Short mmCIF file of C-alpha atoms in Angstrom, two decimals:
data_model
loop_
_atom_site.label_atom_id
_atom_site.label_comp_id
_atom_site.label_asym_id
_atom_site.label_seq_id
_atom_site.Cartn_x
_atom_site.Cartn_y
_atom_site.Cartn_z
CA UNK X 1 3.72 56.40 41.14
CA UNK X 2 6.53 56.20 38.58
CA UNK X 3 6.71 58.73 35.77
CA UNK X 4 7.53 55.97 33.26
CA UNK X 5 4.45 53.87 32.38
CA UNK X 6 4.87 50.12 32.20
CA UNK X 7 4.07 50.07 28.48
CA UNK X 8 7.24 52.07 27.82
CA UNK X 9 9.55 49.96 30.00
CA UNK X 10 11.83 47.38 28.39
CA UNK X 11 12.32 44.61 29.16
CA UNK X 12 9.49 43.86 31.58
CA UNK X 13 10.27 41.11 34.08
CA UNK X 14 6.95 40.74 35.89
CA UNK X 15 5.88 38.54 38.78
CA UNK X 16 2.21 37.78 39.48
CA UNK X 17 0.77 36.71 42.82
CA UNK X 18 -2.89 37.58 42.18
CA UNK X 19 -4.25 34.04 42.54
CA UNK X 20 -7.06 33.66 45.05
CA UNK X 21 -9.14 30.64 46.01
CA UNK X 22 -7.00 28.17 44.04
CA UNK X 23 -3.81 29.24 45.82
CA UNK X 24 -5.60 29.26 49.17
CA UNK X 25 -6.66 25.64 48.63
CA UNK X 26 -3.12 24.59 47.68
CA UNK X 27 -1.72 26.22 50.81
CA UNK X 28 -4.31 24.55 53.04
CA UNK X 29 -3.41 21.18 51.59
CA UNK X 30 0.31 21.83 52.01
CA UNK X 31 -0.04 23.03 55.60
CA UNK X 32 -2.44 20.33 56.76
CA UNK X 33 -3.24 20.62 60.45
CA UNK X 34 -0.84 23.57 60.75
CA UNK X 35 -2.96 25.69 58.36
CA UNK X 36 -3.85 29.20 59.51
CA UNK X 37 -6.49 31.64 58.31
CA UNK X 38 -3.83 34.14 57.25
CA UNK X 39 -1.67 31.70 55.24
CA UNK X 40 -2.80 33.10 51.88
CA UNK X 41 -1.88 36.65 52.85
CA UNK X 42 1.42 35.58 54.40
CA UNK X 43 2.42 33.67 51.27
CA UNK X 44 1.56 36.59 49.02
CA UNK X 45 3.42 38.91 51.36
CA UNK X 46 6.65 36.93 51.16
CA UNK X 47 6.43 36.72 47.35
CA UNK X 48 5.88 40.47 47.08
CA UNK X 49 8.68 41.25 49.53
CA UNK X 50 11.30 39.02 47.93
CA UNK X 51 10.50 39.20 44.22
CA UNK X 52 9.99 42.96 44.01
CA UNK X 53 13.69 43.36 44.78
CA UNK X 54 14.44 42.47 41.15
CA UNK X 55 11.13 42.37 39.27
CA UNK X 56 10.13 45.23 36.98
CA UNK X 57 6.51 44.98 38.08
CA UNK X 58 4.59 42.90 40.61
CA UNK X 59 0.90 42.04 40.33
CA UNK X 60 -1.31 41.66 43.41
CA UNK X 61 -5.02 40.93 43.78
CA UNK X 62 -7.92 43.17 44.70
CA UNK X 63 -8.67 41.39 47.99
CA UNK X 64 -5.25 41.83 49.59
CA UNK X 65 -3.79 44.49 47.32
CA UNK X 66 -4.01 47.44 49.66
CA UNK X 67 -2.15 45.52 52.36
CA UNK X 68 0.43 44.12 49.95
CA UNK X 69 1.33 47.34 48.15
CA UNK X 70 3.70 48.52 50.94
CA UNK X 71 5.66 45.26 50.53
CA UNK X 72 6.59 46.10 46.93
CA UNK X 73 10.06 47.63 46.87
CA UNK X 74 10.82 50.60 44.63
CA UNK X 75 11.47 50.90 41.75
CA UNK X 76 9.32 47.81 41.08
CA UNK X 77 6.03 49.04 39.63
CA UNK X 78 2.90 47.85 41.49
CA UNK X 79 0.07 46.39 39.44
CA UNK X 80 -3.39 45.68 40.84
CA UNK X 81 -5.86 43.13 39.47
CA UNK X 82 -9.42 44.29 38.81
CA UNK X 83 -11.20 41.02 39.56
CA UNK X 84 -13.00 39.54 42.54
CA UNK X 85 -11.09 36.28 41.98
CA UNK X 86 -9.72 34.84 38.74
CA UNK X 87 -11.59 31.62 39.56
CA UNK X 88 -14.85 33.42 40.32
CA UNK X 89 -16.71 33.53 37.02
CA UNK X 90 -20.25 34.87 36.71
CA UNK X 91 -21.85 32.07 34.69
CA UNK X 92 -21.39 29.52 31.90
CA UNK X 93 -20.36 32.35 29.59
CA UNK X 94 -17.24 32.82 31.76
CA UNK X 95 -17.55 36.50 32.46
CA UNK X 96 -15.17 37.75 35.16
CA UNK X 97 -16.75 39.13 38.33
CA UNK X 98 -15.53 42.62 39.21
CA UNK X 99 -14.39 43.41 42.77
CA UNK X 100 -16.84 45.08 45.13
CA UNK X 101 -14.09 46.76 47.15
CA UNK X 102 -12.31 48.58 44.34
CA UNK X 103 -13.06 51.05 41.54
CA UNK X 104 -10.85 52.07 38.63
CA UNK X 105 -10.88 55.62 39.97
CA UNK X 106 -9.26 54.33 43.21
CA UNK X 107 -6.01 53.36 41.48
CA UNK X 108 -4.26 56.75 41.33
CA UNK X 109 -4.94 57.38 45.01
CA UNK X 110 -3.40 54.00 45.86
CA UNK X 111 -0.26 54.89 43.93
CA UNK X 112 -0.98 52.18 41.35
CA UNK X 113 -0.49 53.08 37.71
CA UNK X 114 -1.45 49.76 36.09
CA UNK X 115 -4.75 47.85 36.16
CA UNK X 116 -4.82 44.21 35.06
CA UNK X 117 -8.07 42.60 33.96
CA UNK X 118 -8.51 38.92 33.12
CA UNK X 119 -11.21 37.42 30.91
CA UNK X 120 -11.88 34.03 29.38
CA UNK X 121 -12.47 34.60 25.68
CA UNK X 122 -13.79 32.16 23.09
CA UNK X 123 -13.39 33.57 19.56
CA UNK X 124 -15.89 30.96 18.35
CA UNK X 125 -18.53 31.80 20.98
CA UNK X 126 -21.89 33.24 19.99
CA UNK X 127 -21.82 36.84 18.84
CA UNK X 128 -24.11 37.89 21.69
CA UNK X 129 -21.75 36.46 24.33
CA UNK X 130 -18.68 38.09 22.87
CA UNK X 131 -20.48 41.40 22.40
CA UNK X 132 -21.04 41.49 26.17
CA UNK X 133 -17.38 40.74 26.78
CA UNK X 134 -16.28 43.39 24.30
CA UNK X 135 -18.53 45.92 26.04
CA UNK X 136 -17.03 45.07 29.44
CA UNK X 137 -13.44 45.41 28.25
CA UNK X 138 -14.29 48.62 26.40
CA UNK X 139 -15.90 50.02 29.55
CA UNK X 140 -12.84 49.25 31.69
CA UNK X 141 -10.52 50.67 29.05
CA UNK X 142 -12.47 53.92 28.97
CA UNK X 143 -12.40 54.19 32.76
CA UNK X 144 -8.65 53.56 32.78
CA UNK X 145 -8.09 56.27 30.18
CA UNK X 146 -10.24 58.74 32.12
CA UNK X 147 -8.40 57.94 35.39
CA UNK X 148 -4.91 58.09 33.88
CA UNK X 149 -4.29 54.40 34.57
CA UNK X 150 -2.53 52.01 32.18
CA UNK X 151 -4.72 49.08 31.11
CA UNK X 152 -3.18 45.62 30.90
CA UNK X 153 -5.64 43.09 29.51
CA UNK X 154 -5.27 39.31 29.75
CA UNK X 155 -7.50 37.18 27.48
CA UNK X 156 -7.34 33.41 28.09
CA UNK X 157 -8.73 31.51 25.13
CA UNK X 158 -11.05 28.52 25.10
CA UNK X 159 -13.43 26.72 22.76
CA UNK X 160 -16.71 25.23 23.97
CA UNK X 161 -16.36 22.25 21.63
CA UNK X 162 -13.20 21.04 23.42
CA UNK X 163 -13.49 20.54 27.17
CA UNK X 164 -9.87 19.55 27.82
CA UNK X 165 -7.60 22.55 27.20
CA UNK X 166 -4.55 20.30 27.75
CA UNK X 167 -5.54 17.92 24.94
CA UNK X 168 -3.82 17.51 21.60
CA UNK X 169 -7.09 18.53 19.93
CA UNK X 170 -7.04 21.90 21.71
CA UNK X 171 -3.31 22.27 21.00
CA UNK X 172 -4.12 22.13 17.29
CA UNK X 173 -6.70 24.91 17.65
CA UNK X 174 -4.86 27.12 20.15
CA UNK X 175 -2.66 29.06 17.68
CA UNK X 176 -5.69 30.31 15.79
CA UNK X 177 -7.58 31.19 18.97
CA UNK X 178 -4.69 33.17 20.47
CA UNK X 179 -4.09 35.01 17.18
CA UNK X 180 -7.76 35.95 16.81
CA UNK X 181 -8.11 37.08 20.42
CA UNK X 182 -4.95 39.15 20.17
CA UNK X 183 -6.06 40.83 16.97
CA UNK X 184 -9.52 41.60 18.35
CA UNK X 185 -8.32 43.29 21.52
CA UNK X 186 -5.50 45.17 19.83
CA UNK X 187 -8.22 47.38 18.32
CA UNK X 188 -7.96 51.02 19.51
CA UNK X 189 -11.57 51.02 20.76
CA UNK X 190 -10.51 49.06 23.88
CA UNK X 191 -7.83 51.53 25.03
CA UNK X 192 -5.54 48.63 25.99
CA UNK X 193 -1.95 49.66 26.71
CA UNK X 194 -0.47 46.17 27.08
CA UNK X 195 -1.74 42.73 26.08
CA UNK X 196 -0.77 39.90 28.43
CA UNK X 197 -1.16 36.81 26.28
CA UNK X 198 -0.63 33.08 26.40
CA UNK X 199 2.15 31.38 24.52
CA UNK X 200 0.29 30.54 21.28
CA UNK X 201 1.36 26.88 21.34
CA UNK X 202 1.05 24.06 23.84
CA UNK X 203 4.69 23.29 24.59
CA UNK X 204 3.84 19.67 25.40
CA UNK X 205 3.37 19.15 21.68
CA UNK X 206 6.35 21.07 20.28
CA UNK X 207 9.40 19.27 18.90
CA UNK X 208 12.36 19.39 21.27
CA UNK X 209 10.20 20.34 24.28
CA UNK X 210 7.46 17.72 24.30
CA UNK X 211 5.79 15.36 21.85
CA UNK X 212 6.72 16.35 18.28
CA UNK X 213 3.19 17.07 17.08
CA UNK X 214 4.41 20.49 15.85
CA UNK X 215 7.90 21.15 14.50
CA UNK X 216 10.01 23.98 15.91
CA UNK X 217 9.81 25.75 12.56
CA UNK X 218 6.02 25.55 12.64
CA UNK X 219 5.97 26.78 16.24
CA UNK X 220 8.15 29.77 15.34
CA UNK X 221 5.76 30.67 12.53
CA UNK X 222 2.85 30.48 14.98
CA UNK X 223 4.65 32.81 17.40
CA UNK X 224 5.33 35.36 14.68
CA UNK X 225 1.76 35.37 13.36
CA UNK X 226 0.21 35.66 16.80
CA UNK X 227 2.56 38.51 17.76
CA UNK X 228 1.95 40.38 14.51
CA UNK X 229 -1.76 40.34 15.34
CA UNK X 230 -1.06 42.74 18.23
CA UNK X 231 0.04 45.50 15.87
CA UNK X 232 1.54 48.33 17.91
CA UNK X 233 0.22 47.08 21.27
CA UNK X 234 3.09 45.72 23.43
CA UNK X 235 2.93 42.03 24.31
CA UNK X 236 3.74 40.32 27.59
CA UNK X 237 3.75 36.53 27.71
CA UNK X 238 2.21 34.85 30.75
CA UNK X 239 3.19 31.47 32.13
CA UNK X 240 -0.42 30.20 32.50
CA UNK X 241 0.44 27.36 34.84
CA UNK X 242 3.25 25.73 32.83
CA UNK X 243 6.44 24.64 34.59
CA UNK X 244 9.40 26.97 34.94
CA UNK X 245 11.41 24.93 32.46
CA UNK X 246 8.62 25.03 29.90
CA UNK X 247 8.08 28.76 30.24
CA UNK X 248 11.80 29.42 29.86
CA UNK X 249 11.80 27.25 26.72
CA UNK X 250 8.74 29.08 25.42
CA UNK X 251 10.37 32.50 25.83
CA UNK X 252 13.48 31.25 24.04
CA UNK X 253 11.31 29.90 21.23
CA UNK X 254 9.61 33.29 20.87
CA UNK X 255 12.99 35.02 20.69
CA UNK X 256 14.23 32.51 18.11
CA UNK X 257 11.14 33.34 16.07
CA UNK X 258 12.12 37.01 16.12
CA UNK X 259 9.20 38.17 18.28
CA UNK X 260 9.82 41.61 19.79
CA UNK X 261 7.97 41.04 23.05
CA UNK X 262 7.90 43.64 25.80
CA UNK X 263 8.63 40.95 28.38
CA UNK X 264 6.83 38.45 30.57
CA UNK X 265 4.56 38.09 33.59
CA UNK X 266 5.17 34.91 35.54
CA UNK X 267 3.47 33.49 38.61
CA UNK X 268 3.33 29.82 39.45
CA UNK X 269 6.27 28.88 37.23
CA UNK X 270 8.44 30.93 39.59
CA UNK X 271 6.91 30.34 43.03
CA UNK X 272 4.70 27.23 42.98
CA UNK X 273 7.44 25.03 44.45
CA UNK X 274 7.55 27.37 47.45
CA UNK X 275 4.05 26.19 48.41
CA UNK X 276 5.46 22.83 49.50
CA UNK X 277 8.25 24.54 51.43
CA UNK X 278 5.68 26.80 53.10
CA UNK X 279 3.68 23.75 54.13
CA UNK X 280 6.55 21.54 55.29
CA UNK X 281 8.91 24.08 56.85
CA UNK X 282 6.91 27.26 57.38
CA UNK X 283 6.82 30.84 56.06
CA UNK X 284 10.43 31.73 56.94
CA UNK X 285 11.79 28.78 54.96
CA UNK X 286 9.51 29.64 52.03
CA UNK X 287 10.75 33.22 52.07
CA UNK X 288 14.36 32.01 52.04
CA UNK X 289 13.49 29.74 49.09
CA UNK X 290 11.98 32.69 47.20
CA UNK X 291 15.02 34.89 47.89
CA UNK X 292 17.27 32.15 46.52
CA UNK X 293 15.59 29.89 43.96
CA UNK X 294 12.74 32.26 43.16
CA UNK X 295 15.06 35.11 42.23
CA UNK X 296 17.30 32.70 40.31
CA UNK X 297 14.32 31.70 38.19
CA UNK X 298 13.38 35.31 37.59
CA UNK X 299 16.91 36.04 36.38
CA UNK X 300 16.90 32.96 34.12
CA UNK X 301 13.67 34.12 32.49
CA UNK X 302 15.23 37.53 31.95
CA UNK X 303 18.18 35.86 30.25
CA UNK X 304 15.78 34.00 27.96
CA UNK X 305 14.68 37.36 26.53
CA UNK X 306 18.23 38.43 25.67
#
């Protein structure tokens, strides 16, 4: 385990490959009749092996984490997700299911210094629902502190009144939701070392990137306000399923706004195109793609922070 915690590293160029059932389904579709039971592990393995050569940190999931950790090359810092599956949610209140094969106290023994926990969070939800979510995050934060593990928390915002999170209606509300969620979990009571947050705007509606529903000046103001809500807690931006080009543009927009982010964590925007290569040409071709185009994308995102 490195002596320098992730929260003190700058800049952080992170790669995430913690997706579970959703990625497995995409690989099955891409492979067709050639699909194998171990395709999900093999894909994650090639991402970990290639991207850790240049990434600052690499995030793996609880299911395959123990097997993937040896694939992460030093000095890349391993990060392990504390979820059964990011798509496995307990109920309509969207409470993340914890893994049954992993405890917070296991992390030091695995040589992992950073725990990542994901939670859907609706600032406008009922007080009772959010109190349960606050309690869960507080509990994990306390366990991380007691185990000497850094806590990276990832809130993904939603609003029950708007079903389509890609809609213009949700785009109008998103800046407020991200700012409120960031401010709430920046509170010391949660013992969060790093906040992994969404870009506070939908880039499809920002002038110069998509439809000009929001001007670039307005978008920069949104970025500054949302970042200021974090106080002294370092911020990482996540790609949240946007394209590589959009995420690169979003990081540049944040920098233009003067946001002092700690860095980024990127998953699908870097490696999603390798799924098709994996399906059409096999794992070796996908690994070659990652070592070429995947690393090129990682470097380009790093340049966007400069």
